[in-house]
Coordinates of C-alpha atoms in Angstrom, one line a residue:
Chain A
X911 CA 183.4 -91.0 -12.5
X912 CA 182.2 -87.3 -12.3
X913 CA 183.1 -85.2 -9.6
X914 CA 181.4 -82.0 -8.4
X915 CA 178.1 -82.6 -10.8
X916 CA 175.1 -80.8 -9.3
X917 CA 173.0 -84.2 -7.9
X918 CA 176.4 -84.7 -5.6
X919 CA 176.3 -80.6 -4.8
X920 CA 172.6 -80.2 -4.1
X921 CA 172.5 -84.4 -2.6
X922 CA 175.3 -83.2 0.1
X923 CA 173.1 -80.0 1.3
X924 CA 169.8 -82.5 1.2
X925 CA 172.1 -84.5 3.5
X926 CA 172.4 -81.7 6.3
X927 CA 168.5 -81.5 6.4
X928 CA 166.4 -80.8 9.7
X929 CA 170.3 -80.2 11.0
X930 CA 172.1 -77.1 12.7
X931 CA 175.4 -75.5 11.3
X932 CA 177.5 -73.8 13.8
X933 CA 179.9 -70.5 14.0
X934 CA 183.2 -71.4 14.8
X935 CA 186.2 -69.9 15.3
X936 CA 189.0 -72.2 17.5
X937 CA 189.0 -76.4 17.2
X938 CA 188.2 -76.1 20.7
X939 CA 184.4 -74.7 19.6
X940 CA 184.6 -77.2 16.4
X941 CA 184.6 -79.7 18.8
X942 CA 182.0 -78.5 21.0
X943 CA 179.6 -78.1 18.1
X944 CA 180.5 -81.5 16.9
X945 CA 179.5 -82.9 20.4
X946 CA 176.2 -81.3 20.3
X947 CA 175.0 -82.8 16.9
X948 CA 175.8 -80.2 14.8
X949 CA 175.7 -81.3 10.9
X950 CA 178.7 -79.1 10.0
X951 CA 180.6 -76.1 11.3
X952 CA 181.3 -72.6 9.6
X953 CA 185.1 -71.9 10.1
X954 CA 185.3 -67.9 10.6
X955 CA 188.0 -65.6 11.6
X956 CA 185.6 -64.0 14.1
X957 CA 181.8 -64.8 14.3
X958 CA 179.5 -61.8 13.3
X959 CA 178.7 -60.0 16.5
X960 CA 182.3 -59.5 16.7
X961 CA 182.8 -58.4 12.8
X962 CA 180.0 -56.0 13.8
X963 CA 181.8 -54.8 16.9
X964 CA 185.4 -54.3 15.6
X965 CA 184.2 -53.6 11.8
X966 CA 187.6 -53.0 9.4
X967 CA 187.6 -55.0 6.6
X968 CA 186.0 -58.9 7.4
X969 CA 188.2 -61.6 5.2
X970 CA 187.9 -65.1 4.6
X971 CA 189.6 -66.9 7.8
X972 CA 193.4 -67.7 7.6
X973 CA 194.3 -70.6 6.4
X974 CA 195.7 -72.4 9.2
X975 CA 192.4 -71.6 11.0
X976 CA 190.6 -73.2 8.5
X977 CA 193.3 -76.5 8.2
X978 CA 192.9 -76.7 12.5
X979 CA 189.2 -76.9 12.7
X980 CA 189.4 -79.3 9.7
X981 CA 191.5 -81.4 11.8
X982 CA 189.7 -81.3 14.6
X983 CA 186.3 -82.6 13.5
X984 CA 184.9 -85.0 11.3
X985 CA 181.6 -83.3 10.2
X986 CA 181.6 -81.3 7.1
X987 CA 183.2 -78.1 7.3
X988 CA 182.3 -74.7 5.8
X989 CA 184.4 -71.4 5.3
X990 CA 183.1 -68.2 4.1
X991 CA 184.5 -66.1 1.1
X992 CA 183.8 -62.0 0.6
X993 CA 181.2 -61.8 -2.2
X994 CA 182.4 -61.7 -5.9
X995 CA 186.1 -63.1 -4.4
X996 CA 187.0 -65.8 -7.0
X997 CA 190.5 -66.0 -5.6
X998 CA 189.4 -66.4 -2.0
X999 CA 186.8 -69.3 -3.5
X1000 CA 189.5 -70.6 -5.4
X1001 CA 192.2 -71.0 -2.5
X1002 CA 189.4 -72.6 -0.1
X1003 CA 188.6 -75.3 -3.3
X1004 CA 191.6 -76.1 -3.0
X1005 CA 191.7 -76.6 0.7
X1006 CA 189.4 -78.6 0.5
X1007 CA 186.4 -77.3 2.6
X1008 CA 183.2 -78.9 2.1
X1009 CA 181.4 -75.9 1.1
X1010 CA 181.7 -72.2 0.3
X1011 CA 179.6 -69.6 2.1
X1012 CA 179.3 -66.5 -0.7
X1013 CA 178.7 -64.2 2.4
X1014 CA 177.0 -60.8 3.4
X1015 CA 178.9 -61.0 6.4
X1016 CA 182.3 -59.8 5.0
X1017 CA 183.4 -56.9 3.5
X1018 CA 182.3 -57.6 -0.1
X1019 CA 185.1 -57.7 -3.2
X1020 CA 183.2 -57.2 -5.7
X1021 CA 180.3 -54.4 -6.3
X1022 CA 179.0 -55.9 -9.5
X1023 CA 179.1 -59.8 -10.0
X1024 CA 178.9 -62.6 -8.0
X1025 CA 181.5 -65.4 -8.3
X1026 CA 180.1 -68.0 -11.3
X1027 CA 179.7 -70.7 -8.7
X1028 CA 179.1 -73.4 -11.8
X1029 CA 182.5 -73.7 -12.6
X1030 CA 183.2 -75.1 -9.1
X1031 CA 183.8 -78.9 -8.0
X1032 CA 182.5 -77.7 -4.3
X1033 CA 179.5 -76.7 -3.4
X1034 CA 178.5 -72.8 -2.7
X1035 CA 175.7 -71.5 -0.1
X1036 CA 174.4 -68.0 -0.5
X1037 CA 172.2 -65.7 1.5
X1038 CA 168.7 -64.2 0.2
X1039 CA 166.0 -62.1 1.7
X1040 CA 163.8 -63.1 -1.0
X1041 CA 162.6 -65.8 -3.4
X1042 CA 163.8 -63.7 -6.8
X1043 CA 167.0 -63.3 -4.9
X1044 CA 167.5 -66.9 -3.9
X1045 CA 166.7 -68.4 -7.3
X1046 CA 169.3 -65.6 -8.5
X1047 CA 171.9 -67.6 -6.5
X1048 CA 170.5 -70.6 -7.4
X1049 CA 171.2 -69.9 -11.3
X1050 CA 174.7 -68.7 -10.6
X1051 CA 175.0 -72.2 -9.1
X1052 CA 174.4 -72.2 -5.2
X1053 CA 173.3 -75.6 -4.2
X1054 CA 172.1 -74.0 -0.7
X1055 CA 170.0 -70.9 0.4
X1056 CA 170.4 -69.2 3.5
X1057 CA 167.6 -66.8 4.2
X1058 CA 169.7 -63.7 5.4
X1059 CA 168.4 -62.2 8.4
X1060 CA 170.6 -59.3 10.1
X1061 CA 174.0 -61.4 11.3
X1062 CA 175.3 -60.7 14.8
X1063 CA 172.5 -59.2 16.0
X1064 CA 170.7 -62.0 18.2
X1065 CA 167.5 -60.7 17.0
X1066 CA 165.7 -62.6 15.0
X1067 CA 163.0 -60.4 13.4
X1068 CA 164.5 -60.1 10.0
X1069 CA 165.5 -63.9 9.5
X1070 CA 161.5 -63.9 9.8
X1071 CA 161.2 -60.9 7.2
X1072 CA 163.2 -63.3 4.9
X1073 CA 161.8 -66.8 5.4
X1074 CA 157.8 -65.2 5.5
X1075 CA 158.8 -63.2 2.6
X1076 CA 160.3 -66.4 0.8
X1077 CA 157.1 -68.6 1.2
X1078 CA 154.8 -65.7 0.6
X1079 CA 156.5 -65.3 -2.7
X1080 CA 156.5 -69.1 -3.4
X1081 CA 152.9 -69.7 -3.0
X1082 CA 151.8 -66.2 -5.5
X1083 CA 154.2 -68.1 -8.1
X1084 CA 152.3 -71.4 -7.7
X1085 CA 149.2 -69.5 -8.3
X1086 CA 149.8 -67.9 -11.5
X1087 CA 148.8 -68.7 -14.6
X1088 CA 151.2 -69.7 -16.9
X1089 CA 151.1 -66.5 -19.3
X1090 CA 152.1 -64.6 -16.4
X1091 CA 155.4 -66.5 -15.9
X1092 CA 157.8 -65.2 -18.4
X1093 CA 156.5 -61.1 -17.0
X1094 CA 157.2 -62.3 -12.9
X1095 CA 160.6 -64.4 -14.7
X1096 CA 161.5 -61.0 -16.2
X1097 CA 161.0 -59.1 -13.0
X1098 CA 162.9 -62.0 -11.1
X1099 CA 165.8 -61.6 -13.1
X1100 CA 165.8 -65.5 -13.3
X1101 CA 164.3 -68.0 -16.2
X1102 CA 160.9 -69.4 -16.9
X1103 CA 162.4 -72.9 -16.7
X1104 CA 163.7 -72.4 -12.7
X1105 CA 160.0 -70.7 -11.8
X1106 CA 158.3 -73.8 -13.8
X1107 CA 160.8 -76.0 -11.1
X1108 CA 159.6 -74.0 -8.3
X1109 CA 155.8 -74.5 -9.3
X1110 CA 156.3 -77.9 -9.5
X1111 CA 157.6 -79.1 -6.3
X1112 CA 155.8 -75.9 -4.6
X1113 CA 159.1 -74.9 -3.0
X1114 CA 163.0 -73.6 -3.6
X1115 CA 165.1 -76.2 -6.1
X1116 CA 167.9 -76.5 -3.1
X1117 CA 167.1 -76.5 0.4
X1118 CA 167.2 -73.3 2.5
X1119 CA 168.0 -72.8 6.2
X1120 CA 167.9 -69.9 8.5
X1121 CA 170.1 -67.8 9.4
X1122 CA 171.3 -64.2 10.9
X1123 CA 170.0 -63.6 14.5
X1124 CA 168.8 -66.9 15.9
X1125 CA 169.8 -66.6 19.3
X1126 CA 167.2 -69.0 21.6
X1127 CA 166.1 -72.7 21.2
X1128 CA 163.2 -71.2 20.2
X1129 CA 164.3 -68.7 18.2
X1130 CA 165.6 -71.9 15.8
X1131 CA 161.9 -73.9 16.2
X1132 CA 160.7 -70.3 15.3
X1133 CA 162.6 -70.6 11.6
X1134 CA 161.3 -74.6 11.1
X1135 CA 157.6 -73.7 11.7
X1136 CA 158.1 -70.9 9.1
X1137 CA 159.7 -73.5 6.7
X1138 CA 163.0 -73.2 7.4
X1139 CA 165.1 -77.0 6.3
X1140 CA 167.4 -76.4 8.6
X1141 CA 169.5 -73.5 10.8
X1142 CA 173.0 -71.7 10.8
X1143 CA 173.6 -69.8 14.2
X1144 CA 176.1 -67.9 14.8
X1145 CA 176.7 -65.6 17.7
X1146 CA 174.1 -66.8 19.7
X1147 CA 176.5 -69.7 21.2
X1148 CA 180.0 -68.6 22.0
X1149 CA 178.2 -65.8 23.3
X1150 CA 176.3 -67.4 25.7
X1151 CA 176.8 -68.2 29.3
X1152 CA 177.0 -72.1 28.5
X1153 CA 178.0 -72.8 24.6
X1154 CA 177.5 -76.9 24.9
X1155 CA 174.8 -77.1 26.5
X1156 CA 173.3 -74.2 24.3
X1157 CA 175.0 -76.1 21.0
X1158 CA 172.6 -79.3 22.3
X1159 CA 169.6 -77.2 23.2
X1160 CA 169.6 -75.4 19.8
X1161 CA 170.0 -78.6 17.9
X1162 CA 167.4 -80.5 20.0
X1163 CA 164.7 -77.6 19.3
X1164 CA 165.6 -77.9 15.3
X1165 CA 165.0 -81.4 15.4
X1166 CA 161.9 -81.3 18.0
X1167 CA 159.9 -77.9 16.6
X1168 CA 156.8 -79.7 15.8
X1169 CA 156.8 -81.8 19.2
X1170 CA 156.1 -78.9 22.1
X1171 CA 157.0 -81.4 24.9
X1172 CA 160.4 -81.7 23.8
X1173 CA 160.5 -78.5 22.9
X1174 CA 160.4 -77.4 25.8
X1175 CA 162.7 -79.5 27.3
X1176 CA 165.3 -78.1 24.8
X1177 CA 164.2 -74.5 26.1
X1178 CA 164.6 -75.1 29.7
X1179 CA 167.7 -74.0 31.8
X1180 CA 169.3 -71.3 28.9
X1181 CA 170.3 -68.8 31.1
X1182 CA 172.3 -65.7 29.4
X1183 CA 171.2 -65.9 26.4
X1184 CA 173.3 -63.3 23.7
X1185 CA 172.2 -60.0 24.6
X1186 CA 171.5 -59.0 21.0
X1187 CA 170.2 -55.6 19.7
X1188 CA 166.7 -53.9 17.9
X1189 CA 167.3 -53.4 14.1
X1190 CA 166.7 -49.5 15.2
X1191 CA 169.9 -49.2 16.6
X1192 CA 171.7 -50.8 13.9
X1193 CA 174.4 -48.9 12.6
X1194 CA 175.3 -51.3 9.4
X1195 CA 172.5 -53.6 7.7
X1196 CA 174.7 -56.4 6.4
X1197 CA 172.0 -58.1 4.7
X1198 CA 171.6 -55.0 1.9
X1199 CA 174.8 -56.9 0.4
X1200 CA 174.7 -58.7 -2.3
X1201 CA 171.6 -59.0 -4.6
Chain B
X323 CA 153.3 -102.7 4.7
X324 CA 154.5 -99.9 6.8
X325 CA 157.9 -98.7 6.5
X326 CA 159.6 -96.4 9.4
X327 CA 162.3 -94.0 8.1
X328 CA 164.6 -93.2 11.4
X329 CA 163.3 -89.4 11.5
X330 CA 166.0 -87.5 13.0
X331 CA 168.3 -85.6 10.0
X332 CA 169.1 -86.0 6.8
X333 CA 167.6 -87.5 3.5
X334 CA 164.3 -88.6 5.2
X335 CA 161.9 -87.0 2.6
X336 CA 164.0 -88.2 -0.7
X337 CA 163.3 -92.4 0.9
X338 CA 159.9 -91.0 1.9
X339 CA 159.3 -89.6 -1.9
X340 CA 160.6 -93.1 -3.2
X341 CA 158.7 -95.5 -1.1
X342 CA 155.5 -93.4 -2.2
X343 CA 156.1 -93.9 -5.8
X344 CA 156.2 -97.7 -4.9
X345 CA 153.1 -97.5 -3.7
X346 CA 154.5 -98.0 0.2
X347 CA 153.3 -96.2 3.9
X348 CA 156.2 -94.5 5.9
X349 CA 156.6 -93.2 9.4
X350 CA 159.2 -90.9 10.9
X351 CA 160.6 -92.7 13.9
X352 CA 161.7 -90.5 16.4
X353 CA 160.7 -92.2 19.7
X354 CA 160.2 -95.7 21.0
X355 CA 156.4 -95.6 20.1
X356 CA 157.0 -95.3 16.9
X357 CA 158.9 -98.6 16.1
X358 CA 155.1 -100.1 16.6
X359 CA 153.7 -102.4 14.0
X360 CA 156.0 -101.4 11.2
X361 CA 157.3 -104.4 9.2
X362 CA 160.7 -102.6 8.1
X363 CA 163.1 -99.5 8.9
X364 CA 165.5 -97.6 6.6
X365 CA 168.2 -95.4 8.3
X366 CA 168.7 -92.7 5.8
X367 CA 171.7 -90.7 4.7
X368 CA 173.2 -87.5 6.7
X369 CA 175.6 -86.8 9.5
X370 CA 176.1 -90.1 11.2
X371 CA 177.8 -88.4 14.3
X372 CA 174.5 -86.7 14.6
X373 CA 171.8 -89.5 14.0
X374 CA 173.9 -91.3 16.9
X375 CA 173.7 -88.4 19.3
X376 CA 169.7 -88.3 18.8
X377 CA 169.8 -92.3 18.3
X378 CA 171.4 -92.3 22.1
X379 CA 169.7 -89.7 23.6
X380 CA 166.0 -91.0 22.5
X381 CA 166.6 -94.0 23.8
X382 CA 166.0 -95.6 20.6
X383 CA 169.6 -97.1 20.4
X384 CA 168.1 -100.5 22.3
X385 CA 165.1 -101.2 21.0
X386 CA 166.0 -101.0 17.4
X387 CA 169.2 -103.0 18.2
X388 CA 166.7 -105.7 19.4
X389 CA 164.2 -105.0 16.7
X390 CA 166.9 -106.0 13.7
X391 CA 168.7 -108.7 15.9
X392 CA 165.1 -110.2 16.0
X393 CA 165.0 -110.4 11.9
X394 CA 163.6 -106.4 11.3
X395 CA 164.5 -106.0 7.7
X396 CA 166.5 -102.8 7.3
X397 CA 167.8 -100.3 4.0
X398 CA 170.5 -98.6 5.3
X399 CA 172.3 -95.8 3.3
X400 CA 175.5 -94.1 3.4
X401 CA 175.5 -92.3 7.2
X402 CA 173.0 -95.3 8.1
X403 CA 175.0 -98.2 7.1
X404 CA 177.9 -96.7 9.3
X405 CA 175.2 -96.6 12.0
X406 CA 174.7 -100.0 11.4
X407 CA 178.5 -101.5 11.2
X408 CA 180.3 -103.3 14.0
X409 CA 183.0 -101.6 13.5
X410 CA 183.9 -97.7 12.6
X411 CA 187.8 -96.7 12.1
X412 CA 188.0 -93.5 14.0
X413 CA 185.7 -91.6 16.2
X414 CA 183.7 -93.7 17.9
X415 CA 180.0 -92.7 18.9
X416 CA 176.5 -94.4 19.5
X417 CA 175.4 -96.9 17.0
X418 CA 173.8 -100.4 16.7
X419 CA 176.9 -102.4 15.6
X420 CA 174.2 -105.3 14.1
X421 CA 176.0 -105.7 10.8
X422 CA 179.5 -107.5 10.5
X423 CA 181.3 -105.2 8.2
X424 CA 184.3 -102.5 9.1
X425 CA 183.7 -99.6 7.5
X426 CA 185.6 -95.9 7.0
X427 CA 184.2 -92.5 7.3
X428 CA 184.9 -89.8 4.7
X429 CA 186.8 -92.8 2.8
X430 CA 186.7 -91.4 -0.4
X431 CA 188.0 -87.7 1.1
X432 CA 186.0 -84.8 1.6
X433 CA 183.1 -83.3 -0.6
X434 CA 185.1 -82.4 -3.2
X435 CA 185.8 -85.9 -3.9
X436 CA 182.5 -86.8 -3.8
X437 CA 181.0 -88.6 -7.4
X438 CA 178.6 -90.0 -9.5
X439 CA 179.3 -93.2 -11.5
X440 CA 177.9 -96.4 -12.7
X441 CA 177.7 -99.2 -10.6
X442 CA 176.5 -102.9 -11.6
X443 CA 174.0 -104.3 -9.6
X444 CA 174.2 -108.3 -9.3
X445 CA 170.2 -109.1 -9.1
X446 CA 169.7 -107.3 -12.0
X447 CA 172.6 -106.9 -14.8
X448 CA 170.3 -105.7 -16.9
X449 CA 171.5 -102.2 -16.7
X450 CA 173.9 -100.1 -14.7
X451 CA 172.9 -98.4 -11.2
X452 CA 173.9 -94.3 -11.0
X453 CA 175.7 -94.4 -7.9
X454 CA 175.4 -91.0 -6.2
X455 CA 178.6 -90.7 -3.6
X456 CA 179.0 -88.0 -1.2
X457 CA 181.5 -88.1 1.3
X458 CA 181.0 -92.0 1.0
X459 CA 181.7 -94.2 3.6
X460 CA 183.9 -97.6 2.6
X461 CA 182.9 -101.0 3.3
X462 CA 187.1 -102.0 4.3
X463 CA 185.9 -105.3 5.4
X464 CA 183.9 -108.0 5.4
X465 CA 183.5 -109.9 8.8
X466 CA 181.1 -112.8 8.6
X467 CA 181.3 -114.9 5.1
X468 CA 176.9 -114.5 5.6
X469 CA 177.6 -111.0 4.1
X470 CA 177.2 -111.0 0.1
X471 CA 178.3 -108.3 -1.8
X472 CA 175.5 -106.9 -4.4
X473 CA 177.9 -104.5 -6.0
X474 CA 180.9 -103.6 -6.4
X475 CA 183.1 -100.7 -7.3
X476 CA 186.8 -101.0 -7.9
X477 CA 186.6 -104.5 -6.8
X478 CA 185.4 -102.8 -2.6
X479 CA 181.6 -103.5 -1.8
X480 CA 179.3 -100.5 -2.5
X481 CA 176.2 -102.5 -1.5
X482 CA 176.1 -105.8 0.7
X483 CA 173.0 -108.3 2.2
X484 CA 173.3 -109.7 5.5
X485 CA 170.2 -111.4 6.1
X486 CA 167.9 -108.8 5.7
X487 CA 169.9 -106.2 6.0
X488 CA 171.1 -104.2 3.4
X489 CA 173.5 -101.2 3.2
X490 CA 174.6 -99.2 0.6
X491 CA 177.5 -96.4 0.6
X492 CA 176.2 -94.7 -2.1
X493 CA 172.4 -92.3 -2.3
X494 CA 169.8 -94.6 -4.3
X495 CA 167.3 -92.0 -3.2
X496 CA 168.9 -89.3 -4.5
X497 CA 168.2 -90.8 -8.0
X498 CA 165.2 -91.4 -9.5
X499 CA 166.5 -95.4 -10.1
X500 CA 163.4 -97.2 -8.0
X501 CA 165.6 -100.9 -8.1
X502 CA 167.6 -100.6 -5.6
X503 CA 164.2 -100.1 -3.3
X504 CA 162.0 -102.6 -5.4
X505 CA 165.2 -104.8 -4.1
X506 CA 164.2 -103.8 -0.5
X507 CA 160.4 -104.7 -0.6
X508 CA 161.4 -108.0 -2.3
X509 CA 163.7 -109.0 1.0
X510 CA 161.0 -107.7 3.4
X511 CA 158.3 -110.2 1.4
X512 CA 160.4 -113.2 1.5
X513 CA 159.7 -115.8 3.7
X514 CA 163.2 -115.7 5.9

């Protein structure tokens, strides 16, 4: 019996396909994301608007957060760590969390390496604006990709950046000639056998959902015509006028982005959306973290 | 032969990938319509408190119910199986409660606990299954004597028959092991 291998790592994250993962921060919004059909929650000590906001130094969320949100679903549930924080990893492992976000969003620990991600029994998610970056993550053993985007924000243009950017860089790879591999594998930073993987199955070796701005129903459709597997949202909920029957509308539209008619069922009645904010008046790009 | 794959969430494309190698049609089955003139369904693997939230809101919840009481033969993997059971310890939620077993979420703890291992398959001993676990369900009961148990893992059903239904706990899709689906095609084919 083998525990942790990488078909029960990469099989779990297959598992939460065409699904939305939530932002929480109290049971009480565990539970309201559970009710709507979320696949899993992200247990956070405050969700990214309000890291943004308030700014000091963003940590992994306490413990007993973590333990009462745990408690009060069922779904999977995911907690973030700063990047390059072994310890924080290590102490969540052994929680027990269902996966490990390696996150932008927090202050980052470490300046130089990212946490080896291989020598864990859970499974890691990381954020990437790019396909070089994500297979990166991918070969320090992330069994998920998040395209980036620009957390907290409510805008959605640079989760678009990301994903466009992703299968723009996808498709050149599928088009080169083999010679050419070990030069773009070079430049990548990554190995000819992981760009061989890609060109086979014309896509990323783990799935990859949006995230970092998503804000509407359509906003989440948006990220699954671009190719998106899934979506995280974050802010966009807990700060809207109505969070369950935004949590429903969101995971409705995820599900439903190919079928306009219910689409647009999903996207009636959201009133008060999150206000959200142009990347020109940004005063801290969180996705320039980590590479 | 046309399969439908209940299209909501989850491991749709992995049962789609394996029925192709077999040579098999699919369709994604999101609304009534789509449970037209296809000779077999297969509720995939994913969040099973999700797939019953779409199940119930689609409407789909009765007519499928019917469709397998009527004698629909149906592959049902980890989150589906639970969908499937008459009986679910703990949260309760929308499901079609067609199969006589009791079964546990999460049984087996959470991800971390999740595994691969061996598993022996009792129509064909030949060699051993890899069973691919992830927060697996358990199969705590059996309610009907009609269910047989196809395999075993520390003497609790992994993978059980009722009629021509059958459920597994663990991913066969996941793997690139066809037998478990050659199995599935063999119980749609036969005559009752």
């Amino acid at each position: 019996m083998q525990k942790g291998s990488w078909i029960v790592k990469r099989g779990f994250a297959e598992m939460l396909k065409n699904g939305v993962i939530m932002d929480v921060t109290t049971p009480e919004q565990a539970r309201i994301a559970e009710d709507a059909g979320a696949v899993a929650v992200m247990a956070l000590e405050r969700v990214p608007a309000d890291i943004r906001r308030e700014g000091g130094v963003a940590r992994m969320a306490s413990i007993e957060k973590i333990v009462s949100i745990m408690e009060a679903v069922s779904i999977p549930v995911m907690a973030k760590v700063r990047i390059g924080h072994i310890a924080e990893a290590r102490v969540l492992e052994a929680l027990g969390v269902d996966f490990i976000d390696e996150s932008e969003v927090l202050t980052p620990a470490d300046e130089e390496c990212h946490i080896d991600k291989n020598v864990f029994t859970v499974p890691f998610v990381c954020g990437a604006r790019d396909l070089g970056e994500a297979l990166r993550k991918i070969q320090e053993g992330a069994a998920m990709i998040r395209t980036k985007g620009e957390a907290g924000t409510g805008n959605v243009v640079e989760a678009v950046r990301h994903m466009r950017r992703m299968v723009r860089e996808i498709n050149y790879v599928c088009t080169l000639p083999s010679e050419e591999l070990p030069r773009v594998a070079k430049e990548m930073g990554v190995s000819v056998a992981l760009l061989e993987e890609v060109r086979k199955e014309k896509r990323l070796p783990v799935v990859n959902f949006a995230a970092g701005g998503i804000a509407t129903p359509q906003d989440a459709a948006l990220m699954r015509m671009l190719g998106a597997d899934g979506i995280f949202v974050g802010s966009g909920i807990f700060k809207s006028e109505n969070p369950a029957v935004f949590a429903q509308k969101i995971v409705q539209a995820c599900a439903f982005f190919d079928d306009p008619k219910v689409l647009l069922e999903a996207c009636k009645g959201i009133e008060g959306a999150m206000k959200g904010c142009s990347t020109e008046e940004l005063q801290l790009s969180l996705q320039e973290r980590g590479w | 032969m046309k399969i439908g794959i209940l299209g909501f969430q989850g491991g749709i494309k992995e049962h789609e990938r394996m029925l192709k190698q077999l040579g098999v049609e699919t369709r994604r089955i999101r609304y009534i319509q789509d449970l037209d003139k296809i000779d077999a369904m297969i509720l995939p693997g994913g969040e099973s408190t999700t797939m019953g939230i779409f199940l119930h809101n689609s409407g789909l919840l009765k007519p499928l119910k019917e469709a397998v009481e009527k004698g629909m033969p149906v592959l049902a993997t980890c989150a589906g199986l639970i969908l499937l059971a008459q009986e679910v310890e703990g949260l309760s939620f929308a499901s079609l409660k067609v199969l006589p077993v009791r079964v546990r979420r999460n049984a087996y703890g959470r991800q971390k606990e999740s595994f691969t291992t061996q598993i022996n398959l009792s129509f064909d001993k030949a060699r051993p299954f890899p069973g691919v676990f992830i927060r697996a369900p358990k199969i705590e009961k059996t309610l009907e004597d009609k269910v047989e148990v196809l395999s075993f893992l520390e003497e609790q059903p992994v993978m059980i028959r009722y009629g021509k239904i059958i459920g597994c706990t663990f991913h066969p899709e996941l793997t690139s092991d066809t037998r478990v689906h050659k199995y599935f095609l063999q119980v749609i084919s036969a005559k009752n």
